[in-house]
Amino acid sequence: MTTKSAAAATQSTLYGYPRQGADRELKKAVEGYWKGRVTAEALRTTAVGLRRTTWRQQAAAGITEVPTGDFSYYDHVLDTTVMVGAIPERHRAAVAADPLDGYFAMARGTQDVAPLEMTKWFDTNYHYLVPELGPDTVFAADSSQQVAALREALALGLDARSVLVGPVTYLLLAKPAPGVAADFDPLTLLDRLLPVYAEVLADLRAAGADWAQLDEPALVQDRTPAELNAATRAYRDLGGLTDRPKLLVASYFDRLGDALPVLAKAPVEGLALDFTDRAAANLDALAAAGGLPGKRLVAGVVNGRNIWVNDLAASLTTLGTLLGLADRVDVSASCSLLHVPLDAAAEREIDPQILRWLAFARQKTAEVVTLAKGLSQGTGAITAELAANRADLASRARSPITHDPAVRARAAAVTASDTRRPQPYDERSAAQHAALRLPLLPSTTIGSFPQTAELRTARADLRAGRIDTAGYEERIRSEIQEVIAFQEKTGLDVLVHGEPERNDMVQYFAEQLTGYLATRHGWVQSYGTRYVRPPVLAGDISRPAPMTVRWTAYARSLTTKPVKGMLTGPVTMLAWSFVRDDQPLADTARQVALALRDEVNDLEAAGTSVIQVDEPALRETLPLRAADHGAYLDWATEAFRLTTAGVRPETQIHTHMCYAEFGDVVQAIDDLDADVISLEAARSHMQVARELAAHGYPREAGPGVYDIHSPRVPSAHEAAELLRTGLRAIPAERLWVNPDCGLKTRGWPETRAALENLVAAARTVRAELTTP
């Protein structure tokens, strides 16, 4: 283990690490606390143990400066809201009465109080809780969590650096609080917020901090002169403090652009920059800005978002160039390792040859340490590591998994006519209305129903051999019967089979497509206690056999109402997987789209008249810079149309999106040419309905009226009010009634109550519209 007394000349460090533990101990402890099975003290004990285990593992691997403050019970942006005292008015009493329960109430809501809005963290699949601010917001420092974590690490004898969300990014991520004018700019609160950060930094310094990291990823996006000026003022003021640690300002996910010279000139002691993928342009920009004389540069050369082994030789070349641009160059991953699984060595079922291509958090940590050693001691000190790395890269490049001539030939033969439905929307709409005969304000759900403990047990029993396939399939049939019967009794108009056979909306399909690999332990946090196992898209993609037709057909046999076929779209299949980085994303998307097109056509041939192709990741995958939007949206929307364009005009194509800022992609939503789109809208109070109306969106839409990421059950009155709000933007003949998202994470009692209220709301508003 490396301690303070043995720090190397070139430091190896990280910005953050997976929080959950090797066996998802954090998820189990938090959910146990919510259910009353785990005490607050036991939860805190679990958290302390996880933090200490993580720091000791990092130090044992050779990390010379460990990060603190990256751990969170739910979300690090919510932690920042607590740190600066920006508690929404409706949650203040709960936080004052019990800070832990109040914290979780802000994240999840209660039956009486709505949670904070949740959206995607830049272009990742991590979700954060959006700060709510207004002109009357009063900030107050509470550094207790950050100070406690720092002291824990220092007590272990480690060099530690506190990591905080920076003040500019925090304000740029915020939204006007409910009741505040929509044009209120939270950045106007900067001068009010900076003294709070100054107090937190002084507290950290008093606790023993030598360095503090302030993350400013929002500065890699296109920023106005006023926003750049705010960054200049923020770091002029914070840098000018005398009672503070040394400051390291970090950015990641893309190139800094105009913000780079702003930060380079700031009176701070160091910058942490991303030099991978799109952010590789930071290298030339840093040189053009004159480098960082007299300052520390933490170089993010190991990609913190993918799971492929690093090209060590190429990274060393980059690091060698950087040596001439800063007083001191240290090595890190490009961003927090929160976005990758914990340990590839735990994957016993992946072919050992392929496993050599993969690097999860522990492997990336080792790569960072190896590169730091090579930079400080020369390549002769890492000869064996370089040779092994060259062999791993060559193995992947020549593998038949990555090159299927038939798949490539089919993708190359795609023409423009393959990506457009022959009939215009008006003609399709008339045919669909005649075929489906749905009422005004038709109601439906997004796809999944609760994944009960019994379902998860059945799936585990099947894997373990405790039940056979016949027994498992009987359990699935029984669940589908229950879901269909409930929907019919409740009065929903377009039904779903509930997806009981699906472990995950991406993994389920990945396991049936060639070119994908599934992991057993590759969990990644999506939000709170929701963890997913993104599959690994390693090679060329094709569909050997139908994937969903059988269970959809069985559900249809149980009812006379329409039952939606449910698929995950090509962009989301990429965004929620760890995608190969050895060919353009557009090429991979086309391969996936062709495989899904075959499934869509088979569903239609089997009699499915409504087919939903979910694309919740369309917005989150949007590049952070506007200059890159066009190329991405061109191939992304084409891939969706390639998936869906082969159906007849009377077959209704739906799509779904959730938990993102949709205003930036309204034209792309239009370009998908879906007949119906359902979108998250409950937490944002129908904002997306207004955005669709402003764009002149011509098709049918279902802005959600039930926030499924909260345990609270909306009343029929509340849902009806949201519908009435939606009707002010979308005509009744084009408005659908649905939840925000799938119901997989909810329990049956709340699902029944919420959907009954949803249908009641639809009937109430429908009657208002049709009564003379």
mmCIF file with all atom_site columns, N, CA and C in Angstrom, residues 270-301:
data_model
loop_
_atom_site.group_PDB
_atom_site.id
_atom_site.type_symbol
_atom_site.label_atom_id
_atom_site.label_alt_id
_atom_site.label_comp_id
_atom_site.label_asym_id
_atom_site.label_entity_id
_atom_site.label_seq_id
_atom_site.pdbx_PDB_ins_code
_atom_site.Cartn_x
_atom_site.Cartn_y
_atom_site.Cartn_z
_atom_site.occupancy
_atom_site.B_iso_or_equiv
_atom_site.pdbx_formal_charge
_atom_site.auth_seq_id
_atom_site.auth_comp_id
_atom_site.auth_asym_id
_atom_site.auth_atom_id
_atom_site.pdbx_PDB_model_num
ATOM 1  N N  . GLY A 1 270 ? -4.158  23.906 -10.177 1.00 0.00 ? 270 GLY A N  1
ATOM 2  C CA . GLY A 1 270 ? -4.117  22.813 -11.128 1.00 0.00 ? 270 GLY A CA 1
ATOM 3  C C  . GLY A 1 270 ? -5.391  22.645 -11.923 1.00 0.00 ? 270 GLY A C  1
ATOM 4  N N  . LEU A 1 271 ? -5.273  21.962 -13.065 1.00 0.00 ? 271 LEU A N  1
ATOM 5  C CA . LEU A 1 271 ? -6.419  21.578 -13.886 1.00 0.00 ? 271 LEU A CA 1
ATOM 6  C C  . LEU A 1 271 ? -6.369  20.075 -14.111 1.00 0.00 ? 271 LEU A C  1
ATOM 7  N N  . ALA A 1 272 ? -7.548  19.461 -14.187 1.00 0.00 ? 272 ALA A N  1
ATOM 8  C CA . ALA A 1 272 ? -7.680  18.046 -14.549 1.00 0.00 ? 272 ALA A CA 1
ATOM 9  C C  . ALA A 1 272 ? -8.474  18.000 -15.844 1.00 0.00 ? 272 ALA A C  1
ATOM 10 N N  . LEU A 1 273 ? -7.856  17.483 -16.904 1.00 0.00 ? 273 LEU A N  1
ATOM 11 C CA . LEU A 1 273 ? -8.465  17.532 -18.227 1.00 0.00 ? 273 LEU A CA 1
ATOM 12 C C  . LEU A 1 273 ? -8.594  16.130 -18.814 1.00 0.00 ? 273 LEU A C  1
ATOM 13 N N  . ASP A 1 274 ? -9.618  15.971 -19.617 1.00 0.00 ? 274 ASP A N  1
ATOM 14 C CA . ASP A 1 274 ? -9.890  14.735 -20.351 1.00 0.00 ? 274 ASP A CA 1
ATOM 15 C C  . ASP A 1 274 ? -9.123  14.805 -21.676 1.00 0.00 ? 274 ASP A C  1
ATOM 16 N N  . PHE A 1 275 ? -8.422  13.728 -21.997 1.00 0.00 ? 275 PHE A N  1
ATOM 17 C CA . PHE A 1 275 ? -7.704  13.666 -23.280 1.00 0.00 ? 275 PHE A CA 1
ATOM 18 C C  . PHE A 1 275 ? -8.121  12.456 -24.104 1.00 0.00 ? 275 PHE A C  1
ATOM 19 N N  . THR A 1 276 ? -9.342  11.923 -23.862 1.00 0.00 ? 276 THR A N  1
ATOM 20 C CA . THR A 1 276 ? -9.830  10.756 -24.593 1.00 0.00 ? 276 THR A CA 1
ATOM 21 C C  . THR A 1 276 ? -10.932 11.158 -25.559 1.00 0.00 ? 276 THR A C  1
ATOM 22 N N  . ASP A 1 277 ? -11.103 10.377 -26.621 1.00 0.00 ? 277 ASP A N  1
ATOM 23 C CA . ASP A 1 277 ? -12.202 10.540 -27.574 1.00 0.00 ? 277 ASP A CA 1
ATOM 24 C C  . ASP A 1 277 ? -12.346 11.995 -28.021 1.00 0.00 ? 277 ASP A C  1
ATOM 25 N N  . ARG A 1 278 ? -13.587 12.543 -27.890 1.00 0.00 ? 278 ARG A N  1
ATOM 26 C CA . ARG A 1 278 ? -13.827 13.915 -28.360 1.00 0.00 ? 278 ARG A CA 1
ATOM 27 C C  . ARG A 1 278 ? -12.961 14.924 -27.634 1.00 0.00 ? 278 ARG A C  1
ATOM 28 N N  . ALA A 1 279 ? -12.558 14.614 -26.403 1.00 0.00 ? 279 ALA A N  1
ATOM 29 C CA . ALA A 1 279 ? -11.770 15.551 -25.617 1.00 0.00 ? 279 ALA A CA 1
ATOM 30 C C  . ALA A 1 279 ? -10.299 15.551 -26.002 1.00 0.00 ? 279 ALA A C  1
ATOM 31 N N  . ALA A 1 280 ? -9.905  14.702 -26.944 1.00 0.00 ? 280 ALA A N  1
ATOM 32 C CA . ALA A 1 280 ? -8.499  14.677 -27.367 1.00 0.00 ? 280 ALA A CA 1
ATOM 33 C C  . ALA A 1 280 ? -8.049  16.040 -27.888 1.00 0.00 ? 280 ALA A C  1
ATOM 34 N N  . ALA A 1 281 ? -9.009  16.844 -28.359 1.00 0.00 ? 281 ALA A N  1
ATOM 35 C CA . ALA A 1 281 ? -8.670  18.184 -28.857 1.00 0.00 ? 281 ALA A CA 1
ATOM 36 C C  . ALA A 1 281 ? -8.123  19.078 -27.758 1.00 0.00 ? 281 ALA A C  1
ATOM 37 N N  . ASN A 1 282 ? -8.315  18.689 -26.507 1.00 0.00 ? 282 ASN A N  1
ATOM 38 C CA . ASN A 1 282 ? -7.756  19.486 -25.409 1.00 0.00 ? 282 ASN A CA 1
ATOM 39 C C  . ASN A 1 282 ? -6.239  19.580 -25.485 1.00 0.00 ? 282 ASN A C  1
ATOM 40 N N  . LEU A 1 283 ? -5.596  18.584 -26.079 1.00 0.00 ? 283 LEU A N  1
ATOM 41 C CA . LEU A 1 283 ? -4.130  18.586 -26.152 1.00 0.00 ? 283 LEU A CA 1
ATOM 42 C C  . LEU A 1 283 ? -3.628  19.763 -26.978 1.00 0.00 ? 283 LEU A C  1
ATOM 43 N N  . ASP A 1 284 ? -4.131  19.894 -28.191 1.00 0.00 ? 284 ASP A N  1
ATOM 44 C CA . ASP A 1 284 ? -3.696  21.002 -29.038 1.00 0.00 ? 284 ASP A CA 1
ATOM 45 C C  . ASP A 1 284 ? -4.137  22.345 -28.461 1.00 0.00 ? 284 ASP A C  1
ATOM 46 N N  . ALA A 1 285 ? -5.345  22.362 -27.884 1.00 0.00 ? 285 ALA A N  1
ATOM 47 C CA . ALA A 1 285 ? -5.839  23.617 -27.315 1.00 0.00 ? 285 ALA A CA 1
ATOM 48 C C  . ALA A 1 285 ? -4.987  24.061 -26.131 1.00 0.00 ? 285 ALA A C  1
ATOM 49 N N  . LEU A 1 286 ? -4.538  23.097 -25.329 1.00 0.00 ? 286 LEU A N  1
ATOM 50 C CA . LEU A 1 286 ? -3.692  23.443 -24.189 1.00 0.00 ? 286 LEU A CA 1
ATOM 51 C C  . LEU A 1 286 ? -2.359  24.009 -24.662 1.00 0.00 ? 286 LEU A C  1
ATOM 52 N N  . ALA A 1 287 ? -1.809  23.407 -25.706 1.00 0.00 ? 287 ALA A N  1
ATOM 53 C CA . ALA A 1 287 ? -0.555  23.914 -26.253 1.00 0.00 ? 287 ALA A CA 1
ATOM 54 C C  . ALA A 1 287 ? -0.739  25.325 -26.805 1.00 0.00 ? 287 ALA A C  1
ATOM 55 N N  . ALA A 1 288 ? -1.875  25.534 -27.502 1.00 0.00 ? 288 ALA A N  1
ATOM 56 C CA . ALA A 1 288 ? -2.139  26.853 -28.078 1.00 0.00 ? 288 ALA A CA 1
ATOM 57 C C  . ALA A 1 288 ? -2.327  27.909 -27.000 1.00 0.00 ? 288 ALA A C  1
ATOM 58 N N  . ALA A 1 289 ? -2.823  27.485 -25.837 1.00 0.00 ? 289 ALA A N  1
ATOM 59 C CA . ALA A 1 289 ? -3.041  28.424 -24.731 1.00 0.00 ? 289 ALA A CA 1
ATOM 60 C C  . ALA A 1 289 ? -1.766  28.693 -23.945 1.00 0.00 ? 289 ALA A C  1
ATOM 61 N N  . GLY A 1 290 ? -0.663  28.052 -24.328 1.00 0.00 ? 290 GLY A N  1
ATOM 62 C CA . GLY A 1 290 ? 0.601   28.274 -23.638 1.00 0.00 ? 290 GLY A CA 1
ATOM 63 C C  . GLY A 1 290 ? 0.851   27.316 -22.491 1.00 0.00 ? 290 GLY A C  1
ATOM 64 N N  . GLY A 1 291 ? 0.023   26.267 -22.389 1.00 0.00 ? 291 GLY A N  1
ATOM 65 C CA . GLY A 1 291 ? 0.224   25.272 -21.339 1.00 0.00 ? 291 GLY A CA 1
ATOM 66 C C  . GLY A 1 291 ? -0.181  25.787 -19.965 1.00 0.00 ? 291 GLY A C  1
ATOM 67 N N  . LEU A 1 292 ? 0.320   25.113 -18.953 1.00 0.00 ? 292 LEU A N  1
ATOM 68 C CA . LEU A 1 292 ? -0.001  25.464 -17.562 1.00 0.00 ? 292 LEU A CA 1
ATOM 69 C C  . LEU A 1 292 ? 1.293   25.673 -16.773 1.00 0.00 ? 292 LEU A C  1
ATOM 70 N N  . PRO A 1 293 ? 2.062   26.691 -17.126 1.00 0.00 ? 293 PRO A N  1
ATOM 71 C CA . PRO A 1 293 ? 3.326   26.893 -16.404 1.00 0.00 ? 293 PRO A CA 1
ATOM 72 C C  . PRO A 1 293 ? 3.101   27.105 -14.917 1.00 0.00 ? 293 PRO A C  1
ATOM 73 N N  . GLY A 1 294 ? 3.855   26.384 -14.112 1.00 0.00 ? 294 GLY A N  1
ATOM 74 C CA . GLY A 1 294 ? 3.758   26.515 -12.672 1.00 0.00 ? 294 GLY A CA 1
ATOM 75 C C  . GLY A 1 294 ? 2.568   25.813 -12.048 1.00 0.00 ? 294 GLY A C  1
ATOM 76 N N  . LYS A 1 295 ? 1.830   25.044 -12.839 1.00 0.00 ? 295 LYS A N  1
ATOM 77 C CA . LYS A 1 295 ? 0.623   24.408 -12.330 1.00 0.00 ? 295 LYS A CA 1
ATOM 78 C C  . LYS A 1 295 ? 0.672   22.891 -12.497 1.00 0.00 ? 295 LYS A C  1
ATOM 79 N N  . ARG A 1 296 ? -0.189  22.246 -11.753 1.00 0.00 ? 296 ARG A N  1
ATOM 80 C CA . ARG A 1 296 ? -0.366  20.804 -11.838 1.00 0.00 ? 296 ARG A CA 1
ATOM 81 C C  . ARG A 1 296 ? -1.387  20.476 -12.926 1.00 0.00 ? 296 ARG A C  1
ATOM 82 N N  . LEU A 1 297 ? -1.091  19.477 -13.737 1.00 0.00 ? 297 LEU A N  1
ATOM 83 C CA . LEU A 1 297 ? -2.038  18.964 -14.734 1.00 0.00 ? 297 LEU A CA 1
ATOM 84 C C  . LEU A 1 297 ? -2.313  17.505 -14.420 1.00 0.00 ? 297 LEU A C  1
ATOM 85 N N  . VAL A 1 298 ? -3.562  17.168 -14.180 1.00 0.00 ? 298 VAL A N  1
ATOM 86 C CA . VAL A 1 298 ? -3.979  15.773 -14.055 1.00 0.00 ? 298 VAL A CA 1
ATOM 87 C C  . VAL A 1 298 ? -4.542  15.356 -15.408 1.00 0.00 ? 298 VAL A C  1
ATOM 88 N N  . ALA A 1 299 ? -3.870  14.418 -16.036 1.00 0.00 ? 299 ALA A N  1
ATOM 89 C CA . ALA A 1 299 ? -4.192  14.035 -17.415 1.00 0.00 ? 299 ALA A CA 1
ATOM 90 C C  . ALA A 1 299 ? -5.085  12.805 -17.429 1.00 0.00 ? 299 ALA A C  1
ATOM 91 N N  . GLY A 1 300 ? -6.322  12.973 -17.879 1.00 0.00 ? 300 GLY A N  1
ATOM 92 C CA . GLY A 1 300 ? -7.252  11.851 -18.001 1.00 0.00 ? 300 GLY A CA 1
ATOM 93 C C  . GLY A 1 300 ? -7.043  11.132 -19.311 1.00 0.00 ? 300 GLY A C  1
ATOM 94 N N  . VAL A 1 301 ? -6.194  10.119 -19.300 1.00 0.00 ? 301 VAL A N  1
ATOM 95 C CA . VAL A 1 301 ? -5.837  9.405  -20.538 1.00 0.00 ? 301 VAL A CA 1
ATOM 96 C C  . VAL A 1 301 ? -6.414  7.990  -20.582 1.00 0.00 ? 301 VAL A C  1
#
